[in-house]
């Protein structure tokens, strides 16, 4: 099992993701460069957090044109696993690999803190080791994390059970108070119809170490490892 | 009346957004592009006396819509409801 | 191009005095032309030359066994073992932030980051110290939201976490806010880069953003003859930060520094190309030759004067090894940045600048770099100083309801939770943040080691106003006490000295007293000052700001598992106070916020006692017997108790404090006696804690127990901690509400 973490110009959490997955969780992980179309045989691609190209025009708008992204699109089309965290989620939406868009937080300010999310689906490659309905603690840090989609898209996402994680309160209820950015239906992360492309705003990579206060994020990377392992055996 | 307000970075002020966008356009092969500037476009309905509207809009721009230290503004006044 | 000699009038317009101008003409043996005058006027400005402060700053202790780099470089460096050094500095960006709060604060963050990564250090944490006017001033909310958004906008996008800082409100800053930014980086000790040019013939490279007409020093320029016919668009403009480019610059510079190509490197900060080339040449005792035609420019028809004095952001000057030019260019190409050879190192110890084939500057380096006069400015205490220190407590009524007093103090903008501010900053990026904002000190681990660094920035400017000597001393020891409460040994100081106009004797008196205070406190705690910045001419409503010597302290935690936080951890733990409480209310937040009195003398400071209290606390934390440790500061014992109950990430805990006041109850609860630390410990560890305290001759009092969900203090206070938390947590957001927030640019 091998992860590949893409570095775009302006990516910030790329090195942190490599460190967390490789050195803390203990799964082989290599960096990928935005100008390089070669994916070096990775099993899962991570599009990390940060501000690709400064995100001045729209978050993720320029990153989707990077050479590496054409390989990512082909990889996803052939069923490869792709996970986008924060800016990575924004890039996946801009690239059309996930529906909807991420716009400015309702508060109009950047928001950094701890969020609770409920795992709505434990049968995806990204959440297989989670309990369905489990409430995880994960950090968030974004200025444009408000998930929006038109009515029919939103209905389709809910009907197809494509919402994987949702912002909830301590009791697991998706309340307005638990929603840090105004996302529709408290959506924190979604998966594509094929079930192999996943994006979410919270930073799993910053929640892998007890010393740093949170460790629920490691579940996502372990789930992927376990899924890939089973695929290989099959 | 329908007012259209354009707010842009002042000439000479560094525009990181414009710079990054220009670089993106070049990367996509639009090499003919240069001096990209990113601003805001604001439209609004304005009631009241048409003779005052220019002065009022100017005040709005100076007090809130534009940051005079780094931005210029420009506005047009047209017929109500017409974009 | 007008290269004829200038006259004295033009020199005065550039801010030089007649004597300074005459002195410079004599030093170079002729009259300068306008470009040369521009160069000397910025090099001899207070900002670059430290002409009013230099003589006084000599007193500060700068040596120590851990010091790898003291003042005089881009930033200071202190060894943390394992072959690593902590590189850090704090710097002001006050005036630009008042004019354009978002960009002023943003470029302040950008500048201090460059000072640190220029040394070869990867920045791992930012702090900031902010001072605003009172909330009844019409501009305060606008400035607060702009500055906070700017600090966040830059730091978040450049990928360095903002892990702490301080923010205070005082009418004394109504028209002159303070924005002081601090950066900490980590470097291998044997890979520190310095700004000392050497190697005759080595190429000088310009890297980073293009040069525009940003921040060229204002009015004098416009008045000068060269600009008589110019139009509006030639006016100098506000500096705008581009954190995306800065991020690329960080990665490119650090990658380049892994190779053997860089001889010297310096940020083009204040006075841009001029000061960076002059200072690099001066340190290396060489000359430098620059061709302005080769400088990448953002705008057309820029004059040599403008190019030399531009303060465009995100630019660096590199002296490379001859033959390594292509290596440099290749690294910068990888990161989509410009790297252009614009000149070379020469042996003539002169700054020679060419434009269009014409020599526009030919000046000796030495008088530019340190020819500015060193002033011994006159000083005298303000006439009202003695009166300000008079305080009669008999005139201060004792509160009728202490619950209400505590609640009002927790809602004071100077005490309330800073979460509204910190939640706008990325605190996680880098993956090292062990203790986030909200405890006495932030803690960041050092990857690849067992170690961590604790960081705190502090200054109580009310104390400094009432007694600048004691106030500055208190700033040092309190910042140190904060990192001790996190379990760290203080190892280095950087200071940002914000004062009024040094030509006013009372300001110079404040400055001298403050420096003495910093000196004595640093000597007592064996703390070197390794970097810093002086910001004079901070005046509001025609008066100097309260003297504000902001102190940042870096502390070392040898084993990160033994770090400590300020909030209570366990039901049933004992609550213990180290240090003594005196009847001291002068300069307190209690008097200011609840009685409207800013008078008296600040709390007494005994440096020997302080040192002992810190030693005892650190010893106990290192032995692993302390559950929480919290420095007592604004609001005194009652506020510290409340904070330990409510500031943690989980459900608040209550406390039952049995002890009765032995002095005036309001002084006992809210007085700010120094050298006190509030702790909680398991009861089984009390005996050992008593031993440690006794060894250091530190007074220890058992106050009570962590228990339940109410804070009870004798018969004076009895409140639900959830109510206290709500008041404390929502106050700043409420004060900021209803504000038309400026768009993030």
XYZ file of N, CA and C in Angstrom, chain A residues 4-107:
312
model
N 0.268 8.666 -2.172
C 1.001 9.747 -2.823
C 0.336 11.066 -2.476
N 1.122 12.019 -1.962
C 0.578 13.321 -1.558
C 1.063 14.379 -2.540
N 0.121 15.053 -3.208
C 0.487 16.027 -4.233
C 0.883 17.358 -3.597
N 1.986 17.918 -4.066
C 2.342 19.286 -3.689
C 2.057 20.211 -4.855
N 1.098 21.110 -4.661
C 0.870 22.206 -5.603
C 1.645 23.404 -5.081
N 1.928 24.400 -5.937
C 2.494 25.626 -5.372
C 1.463 26.216 -4.399
N 1.858 26.438 -3.166
C 0.923 26.970 -2.181
C 0.276 25.907 -1.321
N 0.526 24.625 -1.598
C 0.065 23.584 -0.676
C 0.757 23.795 0.661
N 0.038 23.568 1.762
C 0.637 23.811 3.076
C 0.705 22.562 3.934
N -0.308 21.719 3.834
C -0.370 20.558 4.708
C 0.211 19.317 4.032
N 0.887 19.513 2.888
C 1.437 18.373 2.154
C 2.499 17.641 2.970
N 3.470 18.395 3.502
C 4.535 17.741 4.276
C 3.963 17.152 5.576
N 2.995 17.855 6.175
C 2.368 17.338 7.400
C 1.656 16.021 7.121
N 1.032 15.918 5.935
C 0.316 14.690 5.586
C 1.301 13.540 5.400
N 2.396 13.822 4.695
C 3.413 12.786 4.511
C 3.918 12.320 5.879
N 4.216 13.289 6.745
C 4.740 12.945 8.073
C 3.713 12.114 8.870
N 2.478 12.568 8.863
C 1.459 11.891 9.679
C 1.219 10.470 9.179
N 1.076 10.313 7.877
C 0.725 8.993 7.343
C 1.933 8.058 7.375
N 3.091 8.575 6.996
C 4.265 7.727 6.915
C 4.887 7.489 8.296
N 5.144 8.581 9.032
C 5.921 8.462 10.265
C 5.076 8.180 11.499
N 3.829 8.580 11.487
C 2.992 8.355 12.673
C 2.104 7.134 12.471
N 1.308 7.146 11.389
C 0.411 6.008 11.149
C 1.215 4.810 10.638
N 2.302 5.079 9.909
C 3.209 4.007 9.508
C 2.863 3.333 8.192
N 2.371 4.102 7.219
C 2.056 3.542 5.902
C 2.947 4.247 4.867
N 3.492 3.470 3.918
C 4.394 4.071 2.934
C 3.710 5.238 2.219
N 4.416 6.364 2.140
C 3.841 7.573 1.549
C 4.924 8.327 0.813
N 4.620 8.773 -0.409
C 5.609 9.536 -1.174
C 4.999 10.877 -1.600
N 5.848 11.896 -1.754
C 5.350 13.157 -2.295
C 5.215 13.081 -3.812
N 4.219 13.763 -4.354
C 4.055 13.887 -5.810
C 4.130 15.372 -6.148
N 4.703 15.701 -7.297
C 4.943 17.092 -7.675
C 3.944 17.525 -8.739
N 3.427 18.735 -8.622
C 2.334 19.182 -9.508
C 2.709 19.209 -10.978
N 4.025 19.355 -11.256
C 4.416 19.424 -12.670
C 4.652 18.027 -13.255
N 4.542 16.998 -12.415
C 4.911 15.642 -12.804
C 3.640 14.815 -13.055
N 3.518 14.266 -14.267
C 2.315 13.485 -14.572
C 2.409 12.050 -14.063
N 3.616 11.622 -13.698
C 3.831 10.240 -13.255
C 3.355 10.063 -11.814
N 2.467 9.120 -11.573
C 1.933 8.914 -10.222
C 2.740 7.878 -9.431
N 3.804 7.360 -10.012
C 4.756 6.495 -9.318
C 4.093 5.285 -8.636
N 3.027 4.789 -9.249
C 2.415 3.551 -8.779
C 1.729 3.613 -7.434
N 1.246 4.788 -7.026
C 0.588 4.872 -5.719
C -0.800 4.227 -5.782
N -1.295 3.815 -4.604
C -2.627 3.199 -4.511
C -3.704 4.214 -4.169
N -3.279 5.291 -3.537
C -4.258 6.319 -3.168
C -3.581 7.678 -3.257
N -4.275 8.630 -3.882
C -3.719 9.978 -4.029
C -4.382 10.886 -3.003
N -3.546 11.662 -2.288
C -4.080 12.665 -1.359
C -3.846 14.048 -1.950
N -4.931 14.814 -2.099
C -4.787 16.234 -2.438
C -4.876 16.979 -1.107
N -3.781 17.634 -0.691
C -3.705 18.139 0.672
C -4.318 19.531 0.837
N -4.289 19.988 2.074
C -4.803 21.317 2.392
C -3.804 22.405 2.045
N -4.278 23.640 2.149
C -3.414 24.783 1.877
C -4.103 25.795 0.993
N -3.300 26.559 0.280
C -3.835 27.589 -0.602
C -3.152 27.432 -1.956
N -3.603 26.455 -2.759
C -2.926 26.209 -4.026
C -2.982 27.462 -4.901
N -1.843 27.854 -5.406
C -1.706 29.058 -6.232
C -2.240 30.303 -5.515
N -2.251 30.275 -4.174
C -2.747 31.409 -3.408
C -4.262 31.419 -3.260
N -4.948 30.633 -4.077
C -6.414 30.590 -4.038
C -7.044 31.969 -4.153
N -6.386 32.852 -4.901
C -6.892 34.220 -4.948
C -8.159 34.346 -5.800
N -8.205 33.570 -6.893
C -9.357 33.702 -7.795
C -10.558 32.984 -7.183
N -10.451 31.692 -7.006
C -11.414 30.865 -6.276
C -10.615 29.692 -5.763
N -10.965 29.216 -4.588
C -10.201 28.101 -4.034
C -10.198 26.923 -5.007
N -9.032 26.428 -5.323
C -8.924 25.244 -6.167
C -9.029 25.515 -7.651
N -9.326 26.760 -8.029
C -9.634 27.050 -9.433
C -8.434 26.834 -10.351
N -7.239 27.180 -9.876
C -6.066 27.063 -10.735
C -5.409 25.689 -10.627
N -5.519 25.074 -9.455
C -4.826 23.802 -9.223
C -5.317 22.721 -10.175
N -6.589 22.802 -10.566
C -7.122 21.712 -11.380
C -6.487 21.663 -12.768
N -5.778 22.742 -13.157
C -5.114 22.740 -14.450
C -3.667 22.257 -14.375
N -3.198 21.925 -13.177
C -1.809 21.463 -13.032
C -1.641 20.138 -13.788
N -0.447 19.917 -14.382
C -0.210 18.668 -15.149
C -0.593 17.420 -14.366
N -0.284 17.385 -13.064
C -0.565 16.178 -12.294
C -2.064 15.879 -12.274
N -2.886 16.921 -12.413
C -4.325 16.703 -12.279
C -4.908 15.891 -13.430
N -4.308 15.983 -14.611
C -4.849 15.152 -15.694
C -4.618 13.672 -15.366
N -3.482 13.371 -14.725
C -3.237 11.992 -14.291
C -4.193 11.594 -13.175
N -4.478 12.546 -12.283
C -5.392 12.252 -11.177
C -6.785 11.937 -11.730
N -7.219 12.720 -12.725
C -8.543 12.503 -13.317
C -8.604 11.112 -13.961
N -7.545 10.747 -14.712
C -7.511 9.411 -15.336
C -7.507 8.311 -14.279
N -6.713 8.538 -13.227
C -6.592 7.569 -12.134
C -7.962 7.342 -11.485
N -8.672 8.442 -11.245
C -10.000 8.328 -10.625
C -10.971 7.635 -11.565
N -10.867 7.963 -12.852
C -11.791 7.367 -13.833
C -11.617 5.858 -13.902
N -10.394 5.395 -13.627
C -10.170 3.954 -13.674
C -10.373 3.315 -12.306
N -10.995 4.054 -11.387
C -11.357 3.469 -10.098
C -10.351 3.677 -8.989
N -9.265 4.424 -9.254
C -8.261 4.678 -8.222
C -8.813 5.527 -7.090
N -8.254 5.342 -5.893
C -8.743 6.070 -4.727
C -8.112 7.459 -4.648
N -8.956 8.477 -4.481
C -8.481 9.857 -4.339
C -9.170 10.476 -3.130
N -8.377 11.074 -2.236
C -8.961 11.756 -1.088
C -8.467 13.195 -1.074
N -9.400 14.134 -0.965
C -9.049 15.550 -0.912
C -9.422 16.116 0.452
N -8.463 16.733 1.107
C -8.704 17.293 2.428
C -8.635 18.817 2.344
N -9.698 19.482 2.761
C -9.737 20.951 2.775
C -9.518 21.497 1.371
N -8.369 22.114 1.086
C -8.105 22.629 -0.250
C -8.217 21.515 -1.290
N -7.849 20.299 -0.901
C -7.976 19.157 -1.804
C -9.431 18.895 -2.176
N -10.325 19.063 -1.211
C -11.767 18.930 -1.453
C -12.210 20.015 -2.441
N -11.731 21.240 -2.208
C -12.085 22.346 -3.109
C -11.600 22.066 -4.530
N -10.398 21.516 -4.641
C -9.851 21.206 -5.973
C -10.695 20.122 -6.653
N -11.089 19.091 -5.896
C -11.899 18.011 -6.467
C -13.232 18.538 -6.988
N -13.826 19.490 -6.274
C -15.080 20.087 -6.737
C -14.847 20.916 -7.998
N -13.781 21.734 -7.994
C -13.478 22.555 -9.166
C -13.182 21.675 -10.383
N -12.558 20.514 -10.148
C -12.185 19.623 -11.251
C -13.366 18.772 -11.710
N -14.492 18.900 -11.027
C -15.676 18.145 -11.423
C -15.645 16.696 -10.973
N -14.688 16.320 -10.134
C -14.643 14.942 -9.635
C -15.633 14.738 -8.497
N -16.040 15.830 -7.886
C -17.094 15.778 -6.866
C -18.099 16.880 -7.189
N -19.379 16.656 -6.873
C -20.386 17.681 -7.155
C -20.359 18.798 -6.117
N -20.992 19.927 -6.458
C -21.117 21.021 -5.510
C -19.897 21.923 -5.522
N -19.873 22.849 -4.559
C -18.769 23.810 -4.472
C -18.599 24.238 -3.023
N -17.424 24.763 -2.726
C -17.151 25.263 -1.385
C -16.970 26.765 -1.453
N -17.826 27.483 -0.758
C -17.786 28.944 -0.820
C -17.428 29.504 0.550
N -17.336 30.833 0.589
C -16.898 31.518 1.794
C -17.771 31.146 3.001
N -17.131 30.951 4.131
C -17.854 30.638 5.361
C -18.935 31.686 5.618
N -20.035 31.217 6.186
C -21.128 32.133 6.475
C -20.662 33.299 7.362
N -19.730 33.031 8.261
C -19.242 34.077 9.171
C -18.373 35.106 8.461
